[in-house]
Amino acid sequence: MPNGAQAMVNALKAEGVRILFGYPGAAICPFLDALTASDIVCRLVRHEQSAGHAASGYARVSGVPGVCFATSGPGATNLITALATAYMDSIPLVAITGQVASSLIGRDVFQEADITGAAEPFCKHSYLVRDAADLPRVMKEAFYIARTGRPGPVLVDVPSDIQEQPIASSAYPEKVDIRGYKPRRHGHALQIKRVAKRISEARKPVICAGGGIFSAHAQEALTALAEKCRIPVVNTLMGNGSLPTAHPLNFGMLGTHGCAVANCAIHESDLLIIAGGRVGDRAMSEPGQIAARTCVVHIDVDPAEIGKNMEAELPIVGDVRLVLEALAAQAVPGDTAAWIDYLGNLRDEPVEQRPMHSGYIEPRAFFRTLSEQMADDAVIVADVGQSQIWAANACIIRQGRFLTTGGMGTMGYGLPAAVGVASALPSRQIIAVCGDGAFHMAMMELATMRQYNLPVKCIVMHNDCLGMVHEMQTKHYDGRYTATSLGCGNPDFQLIAKAYGMESRRLQNDADASEAIAEMLHAPGAYLLECLIDPDEPTL
């Protein structure tokens, strides 16, 4: 007779799960034992938060929910930041946690924590399973909720005795019927017709592509609409790469850390189509002023996002891919030639060349050189901070992806997310970019890369400080630096790489950048390239 743990494994197999990431403990051991009878690969990370980030990276490039696991108590609570990161960035995850035995819940026993209560603000839904017979239904619902509507994390907390409880059948349900959860996929037909009419009338339209373009696999639909109707496209940080960087209708990243032409396009447009974006404060600092002078169309599968940060004259709730396809089918191109020429001239204005510093690397030039050499379908995983912005603005995305965390802005995301990406795409070129501060938060995942032979290329931008906060203290606090200097606390990164069996190199001269990048990209395994950066190098 099967037990609860076997029902959980059967569910993973039915959902096509090939790999899961986690860290073990006593309360999750029955589940792990059941895994040994399957062909599902279990990847041991070095911290539970890394398990969630690795599952996030896996989900974002595989197109299926990522799966992570942890034990009860501190193992489960260590997952919370990863769940919050996935929740803010709309990444589909299923997190499985062990829990103390049912009879002990609420008695403050060893490694007990109310993880469903603690994680509630950061999950689409959570389950505390009290009867093993419910596990097939619960697992079916968890995967369905994670990937439908606005994607996000779902937590399944299973007490150890429930994992061992025999059940009559572990048959996996074929259908899901959740009362009150019916995500709308097709946009309102009349609203789509109205937007199509506005597109034909607009002379200065612009599409703002957010991370929802990737969640909905809407890159082709976005390109089709933009090209048919000759509409310029700008992107948020999470939408970077939704249109290839070199596409003539791509006018770059908008926002606080974006480029001037993208912000100009937003502020001077007469029709703004927001596709799968939250309109966060870093993307549009004054959304009220923009909405007051232009027609705003907001397309999002989550009705709660529409109107939350910016008023929309024409809201459309639905799957962004289906809505964009409907618009491309109905819309008649307007006269946008002058508008595109105007923006093109702004984009083509000469860029001021940054002075080279003795003993340091100019980061923007470095990422441009990296773009020239990396594979067309390479995946760049950027951690948070100055290196994230340098990479986002300077890297040229062709057929690959640019992954980062834009909502929560979680330091320590890059390396474990790259582990997940490399696990999903073992034959692709995977490049992780982080500052020395973010590197410290997850450098133990170099061990995971080594254990599973993941050839991730790690770039560490070494400036001996927490660069973005250091810059803020320079500009706004008269140079009173507090808790931002890494200084003599930084290790020798070359020795760190050696300790983990990685090839490495230190780069401190722009003239050597091309050669160093080539050496890194052609190395057969994981590689660490340390780039020395001036601590006072500005973000923009």
CSV table of N, CA, C and O in Angstrom, one decimal, residues 190-264:
chain,number,residue,atom,x,y,z
A,190,LEU,N,-14.3,43.8,-26.4
A,190,LEU,CA,-14.6,45.2,-26.7
A,190,LEU,C,-13.4,46.1,-26.4
A,190,LEU,O,-13.1,47.0,-27.1
A,191,GLN,N,-12.8,45.8,-25.2
A,191,GLN,CA,-11.6,46.5,-24.8
A,191,GLN,C,-10.5,46.3,-25.8
A,191,GLN,O,-9.8,47.3,-26.2
A,192,ILE,N,-10.3,45.1,-26.3
A,192,ILE,CA,-9.3,44.9,-27.3
A,192,ILE,C,-9.6,45.7,-28.6
A,192,ILE,O,-8.7,46.3,-29.2
A,193,LYS,N,-10.8,45.7,-29.0
A,193,LYS,CA,-11.2,46.5,-30.2
A,193,LYS,C,-10.9,48.0,-30.0
A,193,LYS,O,-10.4,48.7,-30.9
A,194,ARG,N,-11.2,48.5,-28.8
A,194,ARG,CA,-10.9,49.9,-28.5
A,194,ARG,C,-9.4,50.2,-28.5
A,194,ARG,O,-9.0,51.2,-29.1
A,195,VAL,N,-8.6,49.3,-28.0
A,195,VAL,CA,-7.2,49.5,-28.0
A,195,VAL,C,-6.6,49.5,-29.4
A,195,VAL,O,-5.8,50.3,-29.8
A,196,ALA,N,-7.2,48.5,-30.2
A,196,ALA,CA,-6.7,48.4,-31.6
A,196,ALA,C,-7.0,49.7,-32.4
A,196,ALA,O,-6.2,50.2,-33.2
A,197,LYS,N,-8.2,50.4,-32.0
A,197,LYS,CA,-8.5,51.6,-32.7
A,197,LYS,C,-7.6,52.7,-32.2
A,197,LYS,O,-7.1,53.5,-33.1
A,198,ARG,N,-7.2,52.7,-30.9
A,198,ARG,CA,-6.3,53.7,-30.4
A,198,ARG,C,-4.9,53.6,-31.1
A,198,ARG,O,-4.2,54.6,-31.4
A,199,ILE,N,-4.5,52.3,-31.3
A,199,ILE,CA,-3.2,52.1,-32.0
A,199,ILE,C,-3.2,52.7,-33.4
A,199,ILE,O,-2.2,53.3,-33.8
A,200,SER,N,-4.3,52.6,-34.1
A,200,SER,CA,-4.3,53.1,-35.5
A,200,SER,C,-4.3,54.6,-35.5
A,200,SER,O,-3.9,55.2,-36.5
A,201,GLU,N,-4.8,55.2,-34.4
A,201,GLU,CA,-4.9,56.7,-34.3
A,201,GLU,C,-3.7,57.3,-33.7
A,201,GLU,O,-3.4,58.5,-34.0
A,202,ALA,N,-2.9,56.6,-33.0
A,202,ALA,CA,-1.7,57.1,-32.3
A,202,ALA,C,-0.6,57.5,-33.2
A,202,ALA,O,-0.4,56.9,-34.2
A,203,ARG,N,0.0,58.6,-32.9
A,203,ARG,CA,1.2,59.0,-33.7
A,203,ARG,C,2.5,58.8,-32.9
A,203,ARG,O,3.6,58.7,-33.5
A,204,LYS,N,2.4,58.7,-31.6
A,204,LYS,CA,3.6,58.4,-30.7
A,204,LYS,C,3.3,57.3,-29.7
A,204,LYS,O,3.4,57.5,-28.5
A,205,PRO,N,3.0,56.2,-30.2
A,205,PRO,CA,2.7,55.0,-29.3
A,205,PRO,C,4.0,54.4,-28.8
A,205,PRO,O,5.1,54.5,-29.4
A,206,VAL,N,3.9,53.7,-27.6
A,206,VAL,CA,5.1,53.0,-27.1
A,206,VAL,C,4.5,51.8,-26.3
A,206,VAL,O,3.5,51.9,-25.6
A,207,ILE,N,5.2,50.7,-26.4
A,207,ILE,CA,4.9,49.5,-25.6
A,207,ILE,C,5.9,49.4,-24.5
A,207,ILE,O,7.1,49.4,-24.8
A,208,CYS,N,5.5,49.3,-23.3
A,208,CYS,CA,6.4,49.0,-22.2
A,208,CYS,C,6.3,47.5,-21.8
A,208,CYS,O,5.2,47.1,-21.3
A,209,ALA,N,7.3,46.7,-22.1
A,209,ALA,CA,7.3,45.3,-21.9
A,209,ALA,C,7.9,45.0,-20.5
A,209,ALA,O,9.0,45.3,-20.2
A,210,GLY,N,7.1,44.3,-19.7
A,210,GLY,CA,7.5,43.9,-18.4
A,210,GLY,C,7.8,42.4,-18.3
A,210,GLY,O,7.8,41.7,-19.3
A,211,GLY,N,8.1,41.9,-17.1
A,211,GLY,CA,8.4,40.5,-16.9
A,211,GLY,C,7.3,39.6,-17.3
A,211,GLY,O,7.6,38.4,-17.6
A,212,GLY,N,6.1,40.1,-17.3
A,212,GLY,CA,5.0,39.2,-17.7
A,212,GLY,C,5.1,38.7,-19.1
A,212,GLY,O,4.4,37.7,-19.5
A,213,ILE,N,5.9,39.4,-20.0
A,213,ILE,CA,6.1,38.9,-21.3
A,213,ILE,C,6.7,37.5,-21.3
A,213,ILE,O,6.3,36.6,-22.1
A,214,PHE,N,7.7,37.3,-20.4
A,214,PHE,CA,8.3,36.0,-20.3
A,214,PHE,C,7.4,35.0,-19.6
A,214,PHE,O,7.3,33.8,-20.0
A,215,SER,N,6.7,35.4,-18.6
A,215,SER,CA,5.8,34.5,-17.8
A,215,SER,C,4.7,33.9,-18.8
A,215,SER,O,4.3,32.8,-18.7
A,216,ALA,N,4.3,34.7,-19.7
A,216,ALA,CA,3.2,34.3,-20.7
A,216,ALA,C,3.8,33.7,-22.0
A,216,ALA,O,3.1,33.4,-22.9
A,217,HIS,N,5.2,33.7,-22.1
A,217,HIS,CA,5.8,33.2,-23.3
A,217,HIS,C,5.3,34.1,-24.5
A,217,HIS,O,4.9,33.5,-25.5
A,218,ALA,N,5.3,35.4,-24.3
A,218,ALA,CA,4.7,36.3,-25.3
A,218,ALA,C,5.7,37.1,-26.1
A,218,ALA,O,5.4,38.1,-26.8
A,219,GLN,N,7.0,36.6,-26.2
A,219,GLN,CA,8.0,37.3,-26.9
A,219,GLN,C,7.6,37.4,-28.4
A,219,GLN,O,7.7,38.5,-29.0
A,220,GLU,N,7.1,36.4,-29.0
A,220,GLU,CA,6.8,36.4,-30.4
A,220,GLU,C,5.6,37.3,-30.7
A,220,GLU,O,5.5,38.0,-31.7
A,221,ALA,N,4.6,37.2,-29.8
A,221,ALA,CA,3.4,38.1,-29.9
A,221,ALA,C,3.8,39.6,-29.8
A,221,ALA,O,3.3,40.4,-30.5
A,222,LEU,N,4.7,39.9,-28.9
A,222,LEU,CA,5.2,41.3,-28.7
A,222,LEU,C,5.8,41.7,-30.0
A,222,LEU,O,5.6,42.8,-30.5
A,223,THR,N,6.7,40.9,-30.5
A,223,THR,CA,7.5,41.3,-31.7
A,223,THR,C,6.5,41.5,-32.9
A,223,THR,O,6.6,42.4,-33.7
A,224,ALA,N,5.5,40.6,-33.0
A,224,ALA,CA,4.6,40.7,-34.1
A,224,ALA,C,3.8,42.0,-34.1
A,224,ALA,O,3.6,42.6,-35.1
A,225,LEU,N,3.3,42.3,-32.9
A,225,LEU,CA,2.5,43.6,-32.8
A,225,LEU,C,3.4,44.8,-33.0
A,225,LEU,O,3.0,45.7,-33.8
A,226,ALA,N,4.6,44.8,-32.4
A,226,ALA,CA,5.5,46.0,-32.6
A,226,ALA,C,5.9,46.1,-34.1
A,226,ALA,O,5.9,47.3,-34.6
A,227,GLU,N,6.2,45.0,-34.8
A,227,GLU,CA,6.6,45.1,-36.2
A,227,GLU,C,5.5,45.5,-37.1
A,227,GLU,O,5.6,46.3,-38.0
A,228,LYS,N,4.3,44.9,-36.9
A,228,LYS,CA,3.2,45.2,-37.8
A,228,LYS,C,2.7,46.6,-37.7
A,228,LYS,O,2.5,47.3,-38.7
A,229,CYS,N,2.7,47.2,-36.4
A,229,CYS,CA,2.1,48.5,-36.2
A,229,CYS,C,3.2,49.5,-36.0
A,229,CYS,O,2.9,50.7,-35.8
A,230,ARG,N,4.5,49.1,-36.2
A,230,ARG,CA,5.6,50.0,-36.0
A,230,ARG,C,5.6,50.8,-34.7
A,230,ARG,O,5.6,52.1,-34.7
A,231,ILE,N,5.5,50.1,-33.6
A,231,ILE,CA,5.4,50.7,-32.3
A,231,ILE,C,6.8,50.5,-31.6
A,231,ILE,O,7.2,49.4,-31.4
A,232,PRO,N,7.4,51.6,-31.1
A,232,PRO,CA,8.6,51.4,-30.3
A,232,PRO,C,8.4,50.6,-29.0
A,232,PRO,O,7.3,50.7,-28.5
A,233,VAL,N,9.4,49.9,-28.6
A,233,VAL,CA,9.3,49.1,-27.4
A,233,VAL,C,10.3,49.5,-26.4
A,233,VAL,O,11.5,49.6,-26.8
A,234,VAL,N,10.0,49.7,-25.2
A,234,VAL,CA,10.9,49.9,-24.1
A,234,VAL,C,10.6,48.8,-23.1
A,234,VAL,O,9.5,48.2,-23.1
A,235,ASN,N,11.5,48.5,-22.2
A,235,ASN,CA,11.3,47.4,-21.2
A,235,ASN,C,11.7,47.8,-19.8
A,235,ASN,O,12.5,48.7,-19.6
A,236,THR,N,11.0,47.1,-18.9
A,236,THR,CA,11.4,47.2,-17.5
A,236,THR,C,12.7,46.4,-17.3
A,236,THR,O,13.1,45.6,-18.2
A,237,LEU,N,13.2,46.4,-16.1
A,237,LEU,CA,14.4,45.5,-15.8
A,237,LEU,C,14.0,44.1,-16.0
A,237,LEU,O,14.8,43.3,-16.6
A,238,MET,N,12.8,43.7,-15.5
A,238,MET,CA,12.4,42.3,-15.6
A,238,MET,C,12.0,41.9,-17.1
A,238,MET,O,12.0,40.7,-17.4
A,239,GLY,N,11.7,42.9,-17.9
A,239,GLY,CA,11.4,42.7,-19.3
A,239,GLY,C,12.6,42.7,-20.2
A,239,GLY,O,12.4,42.6,-21.5
A,240,ASN,N,13.8,42.9,-19.7
A,240,ASN,CA,15.0,43.0,-20.5
A,240,ASN,C,15.2,41.8,-21.4
A,240,ASN,O,15.2,40.7,-20.9
A,241,GLY,N,15.3,42.0,-22.7
A,241,GLY,CA,15.5,40.9,-23.6
A,241,GLY,C,14.2,40.4,-24.2
A,241,GLY,O,14.2,39.5,-25.0
A,242,SER,N,13.1,41.0,-23.8
A,242,SER,CA,11.8,40.6,-24.4
A,242,SER,C,11.7,40.8,-25.9
A,242,SER,O,11.1,40.1,-26.7
A,243,LEU,N,12.5,41.9,-26.3
A,243,LEU,CA,12.7,42.1,-27.8
A,243,LEU,C,14.3,42.2,-27.9
A,243,LEU,O,14.9,42.8,-27.0
A,244,PRO,N,14.9,41.5,-28.8
A,244,PRO,CA,16.3,41.5,-28.9
A,244,PRO,C,16.9,42.9,-28.8
A,244,PRO,O,16.3,43.9,-29.4
A,245,THR,N,18.0,43.1,-28.2
A,245,THR,CA,18.6,44.4,-27.9
A,245,THR,C,18.8,45.2,-29.2
A,245,THR,O,18.6,46.4,-29.3
A,246,ALA,N,19.3,44.5,-30.3
A,246,ALA,CA,19.6,45.2,-31.5
A,246,ALA,C,18.4,45.4,-32.4
A,246,ALA,O,18.6,45.9,-33.5
A,247,HIS,N,17.2,45.0,-32.0
A,247,HIS,CA,16.0,45.2,-32.9
A,247,HIS,C,15.8,46.7,-33.0
A,247,HIS,O,15.9,47.4,-32.1
A,248,PRO,N,15.5,47.1,-34.3
A,248,PRO,CA,15.4,48.6,-34.5
A,248,PRO,C,14.3,49.2,-33.7
A,248,PRO,O,14.3,50.4,-33.5
A,249,LEU,N,13.3,48.4,-33.2
A,249,LEU,CA,12.2,49.0,-32.4
A,249,LEU,C,12.4,48.9,-30.9
A,249,LEU,O,11.6,49.3,-30.1
A,250,ASN,N,13.6,48.4,-30.5
A,250,ASN,CA,13.9,48.3,-29.1
A,250,ASN,C,14.7,49.6,-28.7
A,250,ASN,O,15.7,49.9,-29.2
A,251,PHE,N,14.1,50.3,-27.7
A,251,PHE,CA,14.7,51.6,-27.3
A,251,PHE,C,15.1,51.5,-25.8
A,251,PHE,O,15.3,52.5,-25.2
A,252,GLY,N,15.4,50.3,-25.4
A,252,GLY,CA,16.1,50.1,-24.1
A,252,GLY,C,15.3,50.1,-22.8
A,252,GLY,O,14.0,50.1,-22.9
A,253,MET,N,16.0,50.1,-21.7
A,253,MET,CA,15.3,50.0,-20.4
A,253,MET,C,15.0,51.3,-19.9
A,253,MET,O,15.8,52.3,-19.9
A,254,LEU,N,13.8,51.4,-19.3
A,254,LEU,CA,13.3,52.7,-18.7
A,254,LEU,C,13.6,52.7,-17.3
A,254,LEU,O,14.0,51.7,-16.7
A,255,GLY,N,13.3,53.8,-16.6
A,255,GLY,CA,13.3,53.9,-15.2
A,255,GLY,C,14.5,54.6,-14.6
A,255,GLY,O,15.3,55.2,-15.3
A,256,THR,N,14.6,54.6,-13.3
A,256,THR,CA,15.6,55.3,-12.5
A,256,THR,C,17.0,54.9,-13.1
A,256,THR,O,17.9,55.8,-13.1
A,257,HIS,N,17.2,53.7,-13.4
A,257,HIS,CA,18.5,53.2,-13.8
A,257,HIS,C,18.5,52.8,-15.3
A,257,HIS,O,19.4,52.1,-15.8
A,258,GLY,N,17.5,53.4,-16.0
A,258,GLY,CA,17.4,53.1,-17.5
A,258,GLY,C,18.1,54.1,-18.3
A,258,GLY,O,18.9,54.9,-17.8
A,259,CYS,N,17.8,54.1,-19.6
A,259,CYS,CA,18.4,55.0,-20.5
A,259,CYS,C,17.5,56.2,-20.9
A,259,CYS,O,16.3,56.1,-20.8
A,260,ALA,N,18.1,57.3,-21.3
A,260,ALA,CA,17.4,58.5,-21.5
A,260,ALA,C,16.3,58.4,-22.6
A,260,ALA,O,15.2,58.9,-22.5
A,261,VAL,N,16.6,57.7,-23.7
A,261,VAL,CA,15.6,57.6,-24.8
A,261,VAL,C,14.4,56.8,-24.4
A,261,VAL,O,13.3,57.1,-24.8
A,262,ALA,N,14.6,55.8,-23.5
A,262,ALA,CA,13.4,55.0,-23.1
A,262,ALA,C,12.5,55.8,-22.2
A,262,ALA,O,11.3,55.8,-22.4
A,263,ASN,N,13.1,56.6,-21.3
A,263,ASN,CA,12.3,57.5,-20.5
A,263,ASN,C,11.6,58.6,-21.3
A,263,ASN,O,10.5,59.0,-21.0
A,264,CYS,N,12.3,59.1,-22.3
A,264,CYS,CA,11.8,60.1,-23.2
A,264,CYS,C,10.6,59.5,-23.9
A,264,CYS,O,9.5,60.2,-24.0
